[in-house]
Structures are given as structure tokens and as C-alpha cells.
Short mmCIF file of C-alpha atoms and ligand atoms in Angstrom, two decimals:
data_model
loop_
_atom_site.label_atom_id
_atom_site.label_comp_id
_atom_site.label_asym_id
_atom_site.label_seq_id
_atom_site.Cartn_x
_atom_site.Cartn_y
_atom_site.Cartn_z
CA UNK A 21 -185.72 154.96 135.29
CA UNK A 22 -182.81 157.60 134.33
CA UNK A 23 -179.52 156.71 132.20
CA UNK A 24 -176.06 158.23 133.10
CA UNK A 25 -174.17 160.06 130.27
CA UNK A 26 -170.64 160.42 131.25
CA UNK A 27 -167.96 162.95 128.94
CA UNK A 28 -164.16 162.23 130.29
CA UNK A 29 -161.48 165.36 129.63
CA UNK A 30 -158.20 164.31 130.86
CA UNK A 31 -155.54 166.33 130.38
CA UNK A 32 -151.75 164.27 130.51
CA UNK A 33 -148.45 165.97 131.13
CA UNK A 34 -146.24 165.03 128.90
CA UNK A 35 -142.97 164.18 129.90
CA UNK A 36 -140.77 166.31 127.42
CA UNK A 37 -137.57 167.10 128.97
CA UNK A 38 -138.56 170.78 128.18
CA UNK A 39 -141.24 172.90 127.70
CA UNK A 40 -143.92 172.91 124.91
CA UNK A 41 -142.92 176.97 123.48
CA UNK A 42 -139.63 177.40 125.11
CA UNK A 43 -136.35 175.61 126.55
CA UNK A 44 -136.78 175.63 129.92
CA UNK A 45 -136.42 172.21 132.20
CA UNK A 46 -139.87 170.46 132.48
CA UNK A 47 -138.53 169.38 136.01
CA UNK A 48 -140.03 170.81 138.69
CA UNK A 49 -138.20 169.69 142.22
CA UNK A 50 -136.10 172.90 141.46
CA UNK A 51 -136.61 176.59 143.21
CA UNK A 52 -139.50 177.81 142.44
CA UNK A 53 -139.55 180.60 139.25
CA UNK A 54 -135.67 179.57 138.65
CA UNK A 55 -137.40 176.63 135.69
CA UNK A 56 -138.74 179.80 133.90
CA UNK A 57 -137.49 182.14 131.08
CA UNK A 58 -139.01 185.50 129.20
CA UNK A 59 -141.34 183.73 126.95
CA UNK A 60 -142.64 181.61 129.86
CA UNK A 61 -142.68 184.21 131.25
CA UNK A 62 -144.47 186.13 129.24
CA UNK A 63 -142.64 188.80 129.22
CA UNK A 64 -143.34 191.69 126.14
CA UNK A 65 -141.82 190.62 122.46
CA UNK A 66 -140.64 187.20 123.58
CA UNK A 67 -142.19 184.35 120.92
CA UNK A 68 -143.16 180.99 121.36
CA UNK A 69 -141.70 177.59 119.32
CA UNK A 70 -142.94 174.16 119.28
CA UNK A 71 -141.28 171.93 120.80
CA UNK A 72 -141.20 169.29 118.70
CA UNK A 73 -141.03 166.49 120.75
CA UNK A 74 -144.17 167.03 121.67
CA UNK A 75 -145.42 166.57 118.05
CA UNK A 76 -144.39 162.40 118.47
CA UNK A 77 -145.51 162.29 121.64
CA UNK A 78 -149.69 163.01 120.12
CA UNK A 79 -148.82 161.23 116.82
CA UNK A 80 -147.92 158.23 118.93
CA UNK A 81 -151.32 159.36 121.34
CA UNK A 82 -153.10 159.00 118.09
CA UNK A 83 -151.71 155.69 116.51
CA UNK A 84 -152.62 153.66 119.79
CA UNK A 85 -155.80 155.30 119.66
CA UNK A 86 -156.79 154.62 116.13
CA UNK A 87 -156.90 158.18 115.35
CA UNK A 88 -156.69 161.04 112.68
CA UNK A 89 -153.67 162.44 113.24
CA UNK A 90 -153.88 165.54 111.32
CA UNK A 91 -150.42 166.98 109.09
CA UNK A 92 -151.40 170.44 109.90
CA UNK A 93 -152.89 171.71 112.64
CA UNK A 94 -153.06 174.91 114.33
CA UNK A 95 -152.42 176.85 117.55
CA UNK A 96 -155.67 179.41 118.98
CA UNK A 97 -155.40 182.06 122.06
CA UNK A 98 -157.86 181.48 125.24
CA UNK A 99 -158.17 184.34 126.99
CA UNK A 100 -159.00 184.49 130.52
CA UNK A 101 -157.35 186.15 133.59
CA UNK A 102 -155.47 183.96 136.84
CA UNK A 103 -152.46 185.13 138.21
CA UNK A 104 -150.60 181.92 136.98
CA UNK A 105 -151.40 182.74 133.94
CA UNK A 106 -149.17 185.95 133.38
CA UNK A 107 -149.68 185.91 129.47
CA UNK A 108 -153.30 186.05 130.39
CA UNK A 109 -154.09 183.50 128.13
CA UNK A 110 -153.75 179.55 126.87
CA UNK A 111 -151.95 178.59 123.67
CA UNK A 112 -154.53 175.85 122.53
CA UNK A 113 -156.12 174.27 120.56
CA UNK A 114 -159.33 174.30 119.77
CA UNK A 115 -160.00 174.17 115.93
CA UNK A 116 -158.47 171.90 114.57
CA UNK A 117 -156.26 169.62 116.82
CA UNK A 118 -153.43 167.54 115.86
CA UNK A 119 -155.20 163.97 116.89
CA UNK A 120 -158.94 163.83 115.97
CA UNK A 121 -161.57 160.69 115.93
CA UNK A 122 -160.48 157.73 117.83
CA UNK A 123 -161.39 155.20 120.08
CA UNK A 124 -160.69 152.81 123.19
CA UNK A 125 -161.64 150.00 124.12
CA UNK A 126 -162.84 149.10 127.79
CA UNK A 127 -163.53 145.96 128.74
CA UNK A 128 -165.63 144.24 131.23
CA UNK A 129 -165.11 141.86 134.03
CA UNK A 130 -167.45 139.47 131.82
CA UNK A 131 -165.33 139.43 128.96
CA UNK A 132 -167.62 141.90 126.88
CA UNK A 133 -166.25 144.75 125.57
CA UNK A 134 -167.35 148.11 125.11
CA UNK A 135 -165.98 151.06 122.13
CA UNK A 136 -165.07 154.93 123.51
CA UNK A 137 -165.21 157.87 120.44
CA UNK A 138 -162.75 159.73 121.17
CA UNK A 139 -163.64 162.79 119.94
CA UNK A 140 -160.53 164.82 120.16
CA UNK A 141 -156.34 165.20 121.64
CA UNK A 142 -155.11 168.55 121.24
CA UNK A 143 -152.07 170.73 122.40
CA UNK A 144 -152.37 173.37 125.04
CA UNK A 145 -149.54 174.36 127.40
CA UNK A 146 -150.37 173.73 131.67
CA UNK A 147 -150.16 177.45 133.68
CA UNK A 148 -147.73 177.61 136.67
CA UNK A 149 -149.21 177.46 140.25
CA UNK A 150 -150.65 179.49 143.41
CA UNK A 151 -149.43 177.85 146.48
CA UNK A 152 -151.66 179.58 149.01
CA UNK A 153 -150.23 179.63 152.45
CA UNK A 154 -152.03 181.41 155.26
CA UNK A 155 -152.69 185.27 154.52
CA UNK A 156 -151.07 185.34 151.30
CA UNK A 157 -150.78 183.39 147.81
CA UNK A 158 -147.28 183.01 146.13
CA UNK A 159 -147.31 182.33 142.60
CA UNK A 160 -145.15 179.07 141.16
CA UNK A 161 -144.10 179.18 137.34
CA UNK A 162 -141.92 176.73 136.92
CA UNK A 163 -144.77 174.50 135.84
CA UNK A 164 -145.95 177.46 133.23
CA UNK A 165 -145.37 176.45 129.68
CA UNK A 166 -145.07 172.62 129.99
CA UNK A 167 -146.49 170.69 127.28
CA UNK A 168 -150.12 169.04 127.81
CA UNK A 169 -152.44 166.65 125.57
CA UNK A 170 -156.26 167.00 126.93
CA UNK A 171 -157.91 163.70 125.46
CA UNK A 172 -161.74 165.13 125.21
CA UNK A 173 -164.13 161.19 124.83
CA UNK A 174 -167.08 161.62 123.53
CA UNK A 175 -169.79 160.95 126.24
CA UNK A 176 -169.95 157.95 125.15
CA UNK A 177 -169.77 155.76 128.90
CA UNK A 178 -173.37 155.35 131.32
CA UNK A 179 -171.53 154.00 134.36
CA UNK A 180 -169.20 155.14 137.33
CA UNK A 181 -167.79 151.61 136.20
CA UNK A 182 -167.18 152.67 131.80
CA UNK A 183 -166.16 155.61 132.94
CA UNK A 184 -162.90 154.16 135.56
CA UNK A 185 -162.77 150.90 133.27
CA UNK A 186 -162.23 154.14 129.97
CA UNK A 187 -159.69 156.01 133.11
CA UNK A 188 -157.60 153.51 133.47
CA UNK A 189 -156.98 151.70 130.08
CA UNK A 190 -155.97 155.03 128.70
CA UNK A 191 -153.88 155.48 131.66
CA UNK A 192 -152.06 152.19 131.45
CA UNK A 193 -151.83 153.36 127.19
CA UNK A 194 -149.94 156.55 128.47
CA UNK A 195 -147.86 154.23 130.79
CA UNK A 196 -147.20 151.76 127.91
CA UNK A 197 -145.81 154.38 125.50
CA UNK A 198 -143.99 156.20 127.84
CA UNK A 199 -145.13 160.00 126.92
CA UNK A 200 -145.82 161.37 130.54
CA UNK A 201 -145.75 159.79 134.08
CA UNK A 202 -149.49 159.91 134.57
CA UNK A 203 -149.12 160.13 137.94
CA UNK A 204 -152.72 161.57 139.42
CA UNK A 205 -152.09 162.72 143.35
CA UNK A 206 -148.64 164.75 141.61
CA UNK A 207 -150.78 166.22 139.24
CA UNK A 208 -149.58 164.82 135.49
CA UNK A 209 -152.75 163.14 134.86
CA UNK A 210 -155.75 165.14 135.65
CA UNK A 211 -159.46 164.48 134.94
CA UNK A 212 -162.78 166.43 134.63
CA UNK A 213 -165.30 164.18 134.85
CA UNK A 214 -168.66 165.15 132.75
CA UNK A 215 -172.18 164.03 134.01
CA UNK A 216 -175.60 164.40 132.88
CA UNK A 217 -178.62 161.63 133.37
CA UNK A 218 -181.85 161.38 131.12
CA UNK A 219 -184.72 159.39 131.42
CA UNK A 220 -183.56 156.05 129.58
CA UNK A 221 -184.68 155.46 125.91
CA UNK A 222 -184.04 159.18 125.66
CA UNK A 223 -181.44 159.75 122.39
CA UNK A 224 -180.88 163.96 123.52
CA UNK A 225 -178.75 165.24 125.53
CA UNK A 226 -179.53 166.82 128.99
CA UNK A 227 -177.74 169.81 131.16
CA UNK A 228 -173.79 168.63 131.78
CA UNK A 229 -172.40 169.63 134.81
CA UNK A 230 -168.51 169.42 135.33
CA UNK A 231 -166.65 168.20 138.24
CA UNK A 232 -162.62 169.29 138.33
CA UNK A 233 -160.48 168.20 141.31
CA UNK A 234 -160.79 165.00 141.05
CA UNK A 235 -157.36 163.04 141.96
CA UNK A 236 -157.96 159.71 142.15
CA UNK A 237 -159.89 157.04 140.52
CA UNK A 238 -161.61 156.14 144.17
CA UNK A 239 -162.74 159.84 143.99
CA UNK A 240 -163.76 160.29 140.42
CA UNK A 241 -166.34 156.88 141.44
CA UNK A 242 -167.67 158.41 144.04
CA UNK A 243 -167.92 161.86 142.48
CA UNK A 244 -170.23 160.29 139.63
CA UNK A 245 -172.06 158.68 142.05
CA UNK A 246 -172.76 161.89 143.78
CA UNK A 247 -173.66 163.77 140.79
CA UNK A 248 -176.11 160.90 139.54
CA UNK A 249 -177.93 161.59 142.40
CA UNK A 250 -178.07 165.37 143.02
CA UNK A 251 -179.47 165.47 139.50
CA UNK A 252 -181.82 162.13 139.73
CA UNK A 253 -182.94 163.50 143.52
CA UNK A 254 -184.12 167.12 141.42
CA UNK A 255 -185.00 165.25 138.46
CA UNK A 256 -188.03 163.78 140.76
CA UNK A 257 -188.38 166.35 143.09
CA UNK A 258 -189.55 168.31 140.10
CA UNK A 259 -186.84 171.36 140.61
CA UNK A 260 -184.86 169.55 137.61
CA UNK A 261 -184.46 173.81 136.22
CA UNK A 262 -184.35 175.08 138.42
CA UNK A 263 -181.23 173.02 139.94
CA UNK A 264 -179.23 171.98 137.57
CA UNK A 265 -177.76 174.19 134.78
CA UNK A 266 -174.67 173.86 133.03
CA UNK A 267 -171.48 174.92 135.44
CA UNK A 268 -168.45 173.40 136.64
CA UNK A 269 -168.60 171.92 140.33
CA UNK A 270 -165.42 171.23 142.91
CA UNK A 271 -165.17 167.41 144.74
CA UNK A 272 -164.27 167.57 148.14
CA UNK A 273 -162.82 165.31 149.72
CA UNK A 274 -162.76 165.83 152.80
CA UNK A 275 -166.56 166.76 153.65
CA UNK A 276 -167.55 164.49 150.01
CA UNK A 277 -168.91 165.85 147.97
CA UNK A 278 -169.24 168.46 145.51
CA UNK A 279 -169.82 172.26 145.13
CA UNK A 280 -170.66 174.72 142.91
CA UNK A 281 -167.53 176.24 141.66
CA UNK A 282 -168.73 178.57 138.77
CA UNK A 283 -170.76 178.75 136.05
CA UNK A 284 -170.20 177.54 133.11
CA UNK A 285 -168.28 179.89 130.98
CA UNK A 286 -169.29 179.35 127.02
CA UNK A 287 -166.31 179.38 123.92
CA UNK A 288 -167.70 183.04 123.62
CA UNK A 289 -166.61 183.57 127.26
CA UNK A 290 -162.60 182.67 126.09
CA UNK A 291 -162.46 185.78 123.33
CA UNK A 292 -161.03 182.35 121.44
CA UNK A 293 -159.19 183.49 118.17
CA UNK A 294 -155.59 182.38 116.18
CA UNK A 295 -152.62 182.60 117.28
CA UNK A 296 -150.71 184.72 115.75
CA UNK A 297 -147.42 184.24 116.84
CA UNK A 298 -147.37 180.59 116.15
CA UNK A 299 -146.86 178.80 112.76
CA UNK A 300 -148.84 175.68 111.97
CA UNK A 301 -147.77 172.32 113.58
CA UNK A 302 -146.89 169.83 110.39
CA UNK A 303 -146.46 166.49 110.61
CA UNK A 304 -143.79 165.00 107.91
CA UNK A 305 -144.54 161.87 106.43
CA UNK A 306 -141.07 161.15 108.19
CA UNK A 307 -142.15 161.88 111.04
CA UNK A 308 -145.67 160.18 110.88
CA UNK A 309 -143.47 156.50 109.93
CA UNK A 310 -140.80 157.14 112.82
CA UNK A 311 -143.58 158.17 115.63
CA UNK A 312 -146.62 155.89 114.31
CA UNK A 313 -144.58 152.75 115.71
CA UNK A 314 -145.38 152.10 118.38
CA UNK A 315 -144.94 149.96 121.82
CA UNK A 316 -147.11 146.51 121.87
CA UNK A 317 -149.94 148.12 124.26
CA UNK A 318 -151.60 146.54 126.59
CA UNK A 319 -154.91 144.35 125.41
CA UNK A 320 -152.26 142.97 122.62
CA UNK A 321 -150.11 142.38 124.97
CA UNK A 322 -152.46 140.02 127.30
CA UNK A 323 -153.76 138.90 123.99
CA UNK A 324 -150.33 137.62 123.25
CA UNK A 325 -149.46 136.61 126.12
CA UNK A 326 -152.89 134.21 126.07
CA UNK A 327 -152.23 131.71 123.81
CA UNK A 328 -148.72 132.10 123.33
CA UNK A 329 -147.96 131.10 127.77
CA UNK A 330 -151.39 129.91 127.75
CA UNK A 331 -152.65 131.61 130.57
CA UNK A 332 -156.02 133.03 132.02
CA UNK A 333 -157.55 135.85 131.79
CA UNK A 334 -157.89 137.33 134.32
CA UNK A 335 -153.29 136.80 134.89
CA UNK A 336 -153.32 137.86 131.85
CA UNK A 337 -155.11 140.66 132.96
CA UNK A 338 -153.79 141.60 136.14
CA UNK A 339 -149.60 141.78 134.59
CA UNK A 340 -150.74 143.80 131.55
CA UNK A 341 -152.57 146.10 133.59
CA UNK A 342 -149.57 148.03 134.36
CA UNK A 343 -146.54 148.22 131.98
CA UNK A 344 -144.60 147.69 135.22
CA UNK A 345 -145.81 144.23 136.09
CA UNK A 346 -145.81 143.17 132.09
CA UNK A 347 -141.96 144.26 132.15
CA UNK A 348 -141.28 142.51 135.54
CA UNK A 349 -143.13 139.56 134.19
CA UNK A 350 -140.85 140.01 130.75
CA UNK A 351 -138.42 140.12 132.07
CA UNK A 352 -138.30 136.81 134.13
CA UNK A 353 -139.35 135.19 131.40
CA UNK A 354 -135.34 136.22 129.61
CA UNK A 355 -134.06 133.57 131.93
CA UNK A 356 -133.47 130.60 129.91
CA UNK A 357 -136.05 127.80 131.10
CA UNK A 358 -138.42 129.62 133.02
CA UNK A 359 -141.89 128.21 132.36
CA UNK A 360 -144.77 131.11 132.75
CA UNK A 361 -146.53 129.18 135.08
CA UNK A 362 -144.03 129.61 137.50
CA UNK A 363 -142.87 132.93 136.59
CA UNK A 364 -147.03 134.41 137.29
CA UNK A 365 -147.26 132.47 140.21
CA UNK A 366 -144.11 133.50 141.57
CA UNK A 367 -144.92 137.31 140.53
CA UNK A 368 -148.43 137.62 140.95
CA UNK A 369 -149.02 136.35 144.37
CA UNK A 370 -145.90 135.66 146.59
CA UNK A 371 -143.94 138.85 145.34
CA UNK A 372 -147.21 141.09 145.08
CA UNK A 373 -148.01 138.83 148.37
CA UNK A 374 -144.96 140.49 150.21
CA UNK A 375 -145.33 144.01 148.58
CA UNK A 376 -146.30 145.71 151.78
CA UNK A 377 -147.14 149.33 152.97
CA UNK A 378 -144.09 151.74 150.53
CA UNK A 379 -143.09 149.02 148.24
CA UNK A 380 -143.94 148.71 144.89
CA UNK A 381 -143.34 146.69 142.16
CA UNK A 382 -141.44 149.37 140.77
CA UNK A 383 -139.26 149.61 143.53
CA UNK A 384 -139.09 146.04 144.94
CA UNK A 385 -136.34 144.83 146.95
CA UNK A 386 -136.17 141.91 144.68
CA UNK A 387 -136.06 142.84 141.18
CA UNK A 388 -137.53 140.95 137.94
CA UNK A 389 -133.80 139.13 137.75
CA UNK A 390 -133.58 138.12 140.73
CA UNK A 391 -137.30 136.50 140.90
CA UNK A 392 -136.87 135.13 137.94
CA UNK A 393 -133.28 133.38 138.28
CA UNK A 394 -135.43 131.76 141.38
CA UNK A 395 -138.68 130.88 138.92
CA UNK A 396 -135.37 129.32 137.43
CA UNK A 397 -135.03 127.35 140.10
CA UNK A 398 -137.76 125.45 140.84
CA UNK A 399 -137.80 125.01 136.54
CA UNK A 400 -134.87 123.08 137.24
CA UNK A 401 -136.40 121.00 139.78
CA UNK A 402 -133.28 122.70 142.06
CA UNK A 403 -135.69 123.36 144.79
CA UNK A 404 -139.21 123.37 145.58
CA UNK A 405 -142.17 125.37 145.04
CA UNK A 406 -142.68 125.50 149.09
CA UNK A 407 -138.92 126.26 149.26
CA UNK A 408 -138.84 128.68 147.43
CA UNK A 409 -141.50 130.67 149.20
CA UNK A 410 -138.79 130.55 152.95
CA UNK A 411 -135.46 131.50 149.72
CA UNK A 412 -138.24 134.68 149.15
CA UNK A 413 -138.65 135.63 152.98
CA UNK A 414 -135.04 135.85 152.57
CA UNK A 415 -134.64 137.47 150.01
CA UNK A 416 -137.60 140.24 150.19
CA UNK A 417 -134.71 140.81 153.89
CA UNK A 418 -131.52 140.64 152.81
CA UNK A 419 -129.48 141.37 148.95
CA UNK A 420 -128.78 137.83 148.26
CA UNK A 421 -127.75 136.01 145.63
CA UNK A 422 -130.38 132.99 145.01
CA UNK A 423 -128.32 130.12 144.90
CA UNK A 424 -126.30 131.29 147.70
CA UNK A 425 -129.89 131.62 149.71
CA UNK A 426 -130.48 127.87 148.72
CA UNK A 427 -127.40 126.38 150.30
CA UNK A 428 -127.49 128.27 153.06
CA UNK A 429 -131.02 127.06 153.90
CA UNK A 430 -130.36 123.58 152.49
CA UNK A 431 -132.89 123.55 150.54
CA UNK A 432 -131.42 121.61 147.03
CA UNK A 433 -134.80 118.95 146.78
CA UNK A 434 -132.64 115.41 145.96
CA UNK A 435 -132.89 114.60 142.46
CA UNK A 436 -130.70 112.37 142.50
CA UNK A 437 -131.95 108.88 141.86
CA UNK A 438 -129.56 106.53 142.85
CA UNK A 439 -130.44 108.31 146.81
CA UNK A 440 -133.96 108.67 146.20
CA UNK A 441 -133.48 104.80 146.04
CA UNK A 442 -131.33 104.42 148.77
CA UNK A 443 -134.23 105.57 150.87
CA UNK A 444 -136.88 103.63 148.92
CA UNK A 445 -135.42 100.61 149.10
CA UNK A 446 -134.47 101.31 153.54
CA UNK A 447 -138.78 102.37 153.44
CA UNK A 448 -139.67 99.32 151.73
CA UNK A 449 -137.58 97.45 153.30
CA UNK A 450 -138.58 98.46 156.63
CA UNK A 451 -142.13 98.03 156.21
CA UNK A 452 -143.34 93.94 154.23
CA UNK A 453 -146.31 93.78 155.69
CA UNK A 454 -148.23 96.89 153.98
CA UNK A 455 -145.59 95.99 150.88
CA UNK A 456 -147.25 93.43 150.89
CA UNK A 457 -150.93 94.79 151.17
CA UNK A 458 -150.01 97.28 148.49
CA UNK A 459 -149.46 94.57 146.55
CA UNK A 460 -152.56 92.84 147.28
CA UNK A 461 -154.35 95.10 145.93
CA UNK A 462 -154.85 98.23 148.83
CA UNK A 463 -153.45 101.37 146.06
CA UNK A 464 -153.22 103.95 148.88
CA UNK A 465 -151.26 102.82 150.82
CA UNK A 466 -148.58 104.59 147.92
CA UNK A 467 -148.82 107.85 149.90
CA UNK A 468 -147.54 105.78 153.25
CA UNK A 469 -144.83 105.09 151.17
CA UNK A 470 -144.05 108.74 149.47
CA UNK A 471 -144.80 110.12 153.42
CA UNK A 472 -142.03 107.79 154.20
CA UNK A 473 -139.69 108.16 152.12
CA UNK A 474 -139.97 112.39 152.20
CA UNK A 475 -139.58 112.00 155.85
CA UNK A 476 -136.57 109.97 155.90
CA UNK A 477 -135.19 112.99 153.32
CA UNK A 478 -136.65 115.06 155.61
CA UNK A 479 -138.15 117.16 152.77
CA UNK A 480 -135.54 116.96 149.90
CA UNK A 481 -136.65 114.58 148.20
CA UNK A 482 -137.88 115.36 144.68
CA UNK A 483 -141.93 114.65 145.26
CA UNK A 484 -141.74 113.41 141.50
CA UNK A 485 -138.72 111.48 141.32
CA UNK A 486 -139.74 109.55 144.90
CA UNK A 487 -142.88 108.70 142.68
CA UNK A 488 -141.30 107.46 140.02
CA UNK A 489 -138.55 104.89 141.82
CA UNK A 490 -141.53 103.83 144.12
CA UNK A 491 -143.99 102.58 141.18
CA UNK A 492 -141.21 101.01 139.44
CA UNK A 493 -139.64 99.35 143.16
CA UNK A 494 -143.07 98.32 144.28
CA UNK A 495 -144.94 97.40 140.48
P1 LIG B 521 -165.47 172.21 127.85
O1 LIG B 521 -163.83 172.40 127.67
O2 LIG B 521 -166.29 173.46 127.75
O3 LIG B 521 -165.78 170.96 128.75
P2 LIG B 521 -165.35 170.13 125.73
O4 LIG B 521 -166.03 169.99 124.99
O5 LIG B 521 -163.60 170.33 125.36
O6 LIG B 521 -166.00 171.31 126.32
O7 LIG B 521 -165.51 168.81 126.68
C1 LIG B 521 -166.78 168.76 126.70
C2 LIG B 521 -167.17 167.15 127.53
O8 LIG B 521 -167.87 166.97 128.17
C3 LIG B 521 -167.14 165.19 126.61
O9 LIG B 521 -165.96 165.06 127.68
C4 LIG B 521 -168.11 165.73 126.54
O10 LIG B 521 -168.08 164.09 125.73
C5 LIG B 521 -168.47 165.90 127.47
N1 LIG B 521 -169.74 165.33 127.88
C6 LIG B 521 -170.87 167.53 126.20
N2 LIG B 521 -172.11 166.91 126.41
C7 LIG B 521 -172.69 166.12 127.28
C8 LIG B 521 -173.71 165.70 128.47
N3 LIG B 521 -174.73 165.68 127.64
N4 LIG B 521 -173.58 164.84 129.27
C9 LIG B 521 -171.94 164.24 129.46
N5 LIG B 521 -171.47 164.64 128.75
C10 LIG B 521 -170.75 165.95 128.06
ZN1 LIG B 522 -139.11 179.29 129.76
MG1 LIG B 523 -164.61 171.05 130.56
#
């Protein structure tokens, strides 16, 4: 029996206003090669200057993963040639990264947890982009010099499931901290997966294969499963030594397979050496004091929702799973008199169920203020839960006001006890035989009376009020 060993490298694009070593903007939807300057074009004589915002965001990440934040860290040159890197080297941090020895907790469905150690997070510059267009290839350097934080885990994960839980947690932390948009499709959260296998019980690490170029959680899971299958088969067929060697493989989405891309370079191939053009990166006490004040993270928020609102684990997990959901919920709760129970079900069941196609929580036609207002109208008994669904249907189609829709659809509940009493009296008077049977001990008939009153009110009576009035009148 084999055990799977996985270590992950994640490149997070930081959402700073300007690039890592120059003042060019980091936005990409500009004409090719316009967000460039002598520094990021690597023209001779241009010198890099470290962007402080990158240091600030690294402190935030380091704090969130309980890591050591080095007061001084250094930059190194990693030499390689590729058309999208005009300097023919990448500035990175090999020997002393800014963040080291962190950890991250993953949570399993059965409520157990596991700690995954994080070896380091280091700052580095991104390359530009090669655009292949038929017979010609073009280079766009707008992205060259954009800041990345590369977060490297220890080989602590033992299944594809654990790897995905780790990635989702890390992704969510980046979003909560708002240090990057972490959009996988657009390449601002890029994952390299290192996979090896070993006989169960063996402590030694075997040859790892690195799979690159995977841009969705689903494909990462797939790539790991395929790599594990390939390696175990080779082992069982007695050709492990020949077929499994340290290399970089590509995940081919179309053919659903991993393919060899190149043999794995060793550190020596990159001729790493200390970057001579940059000073060390310094984290001052003031920076630490300011940027270690990070927003509430998903785990803490989840625990708080459970404690403060009596929310169950499942709902708390769903709502805090993404920062957008969590903020949406918290905005709803700002409306006076809204209960967590009503807000939870309106958000996770009713609204989510109506967000189809391209719609999601961030572009929902009904925003958090409006859904909060609707929740308030349930909780102050203006409308029933059932009526709220009708109101929401209408609000999804048109940008209208909650109270206006309630009025227009005539959905206001009658809670006024005078009106309800009058209807109850009518029903009681019309059914003397049923009253006698009920009072003679046939308790089940109570439902009949409630039903009749609701019917007579055309469903607008508040059922709770009807219950109370009937109990009092029937004895
Ligand atoms: P490189 O940049 O050369 O890929 P790094 O040290 O940055 O090297 O990353 C190595 C990654 O591979 C880490 O995430 C580490 O946990 C993981 N790793 C190392 N050895 C193994 C192994 N035998 N099996 C699986 N993952 C491994
Ligand atoms: Zn520039
Ligand atoms: Mg790697």
C-alpha cells in the first residue's frame, strides 16, 4: 500500500498599485507593452527600488499564517532565459525570505483538523507574457515586474482532498486579507503541485514530480490523482526507477493527462547569487505594528458565528467560506431587528438558489442592504416566510424597493388582533358542532379552525397571531 505525499507552491499576485521595483501600474487591461519603463524592460543602467506596499502585504500574510517575519530579508538573482523576461534573470528571495515557518489549519468534513506547515513565503517579480498567435509569438511586458508572493508548503499533505482543502483555505485567507484577487483563471493564484508516493510507514521522501499549469481546483485534484496512479503503477510494474524521475510535467486539460515538459532544474542550474542592485528588505517595528493588525480570518469568523449566533457548523462554514458571502451576511445583520436565522436562510437558500448562470454573490441583482431589509420584514412579522420568497422573485427581476413590492403584491400579514379576532369569531360562529367536539376533547380539530381562519383571510393573517387568538377563544 502506498501513501501519497504532496507539497504545494502557490504564486499569489499581490494587488499593489505599482510594480515590485518600479512605479509602473499593475493593471493589465492596457494596450500591450505600455505599462513599462526602463526598469521593468531591463534597459541597461536602470535600477530597481523595492515597493514598500509589497513588504506590508507580506507582513499581513505572515501574520495570518502564524509565521516568523524576518526583520531583514534579501533578494537573489535566478538566471534563466525566456523571451518574456528581458533581464534574463528573475529577482527572488532564495536564501533569506521575508516570511518563514508558518502554518495553516485545514478542516475536514467530520470536524477534525490538521495543521499543514508552511516552509516560507518569498517575494519575487513576475515575468511578462508570451502570446502565441499562429506562426508568430509576441511578447507583452505589461506584467513583467509585477509582485508575487510565493508560498511554499512542507510536503505535509497526504491526499488530493487535503491539498484542495489547503488551497481553498489559503485562497480564502488571501481574499480576507485583500492582498490579492486570487483569481485562478486569470493567473493571480497559480499552483504548482509536487507529488510523490512511498510505501505506507516509510518516513523517507521519494522522487517528486512537479505538475504546473493547472488553473482550477477540479483540475488540481485530477492532476494529483493521475500522477499518483502513474507513479504507483510504475512501482507495481517494477519500473519505478526508470520511469519516475524528478521532472516538471504539464497538466493537459484537453487530453486529461500529465505530460513531461522538462527535466527538473537543480538550484545550481539557475546560478543563484545575491542581487547586487538592491538593498536588503527591512521590516521596521512601525510596519509590524501597523500591518500585523489584520482583519478577522475565516476560522475565527466561523467560530464567532457559531458562538454568537448559534449557527450550525455547516452554515457557518458556507457563509465564512468566501469573504464576499461573509461580508454580505454581516451587512444584512446591520439592519435593525434581523435575526441570524432569517438572514442565513434568505442568503444561503433563497438568494443562492436564485443566482443562476453568470450571477454570483458579487453581482447579485439584490444586494446585501436590500436582502437585509427583506429579512427585517420577516422578522418584524410584516410578511410570512412564504411571502418573502415571492417578494424576492420580484426583486431578482426588477430593481424595486422591498416595502413597495410588499404593498404592490398585497402580501402584508394581518397581525392586528382586532381584525384577526373578528375572523375567528365568524369561523367559530359558523361551526358550532366542531366547537362542541373540540371542547369535548377532539384536539385535532384545532388545525381545522386555523385553516379556516387562514383561508378566510386569504393567507394574510399571521399564523402565530391566529393560533393565539383561537386558543384564547376556544379555551
Ligand atoms: P522548487 O522551486 O525547485 O520546486 P521548492 O523548495 O520551492 O523547490 O519547492 C519544493 C516543493 O516540493 C515544496 O512544496 C515541498 O514541500 C515539496 N516537496 C519536496 N519534496 C517532496 C516529495 N518528495 N514529495 C512531494 N512534495 C515534495
Ligand atoms: Zn516599470
Ligand atoms: Mg517548484
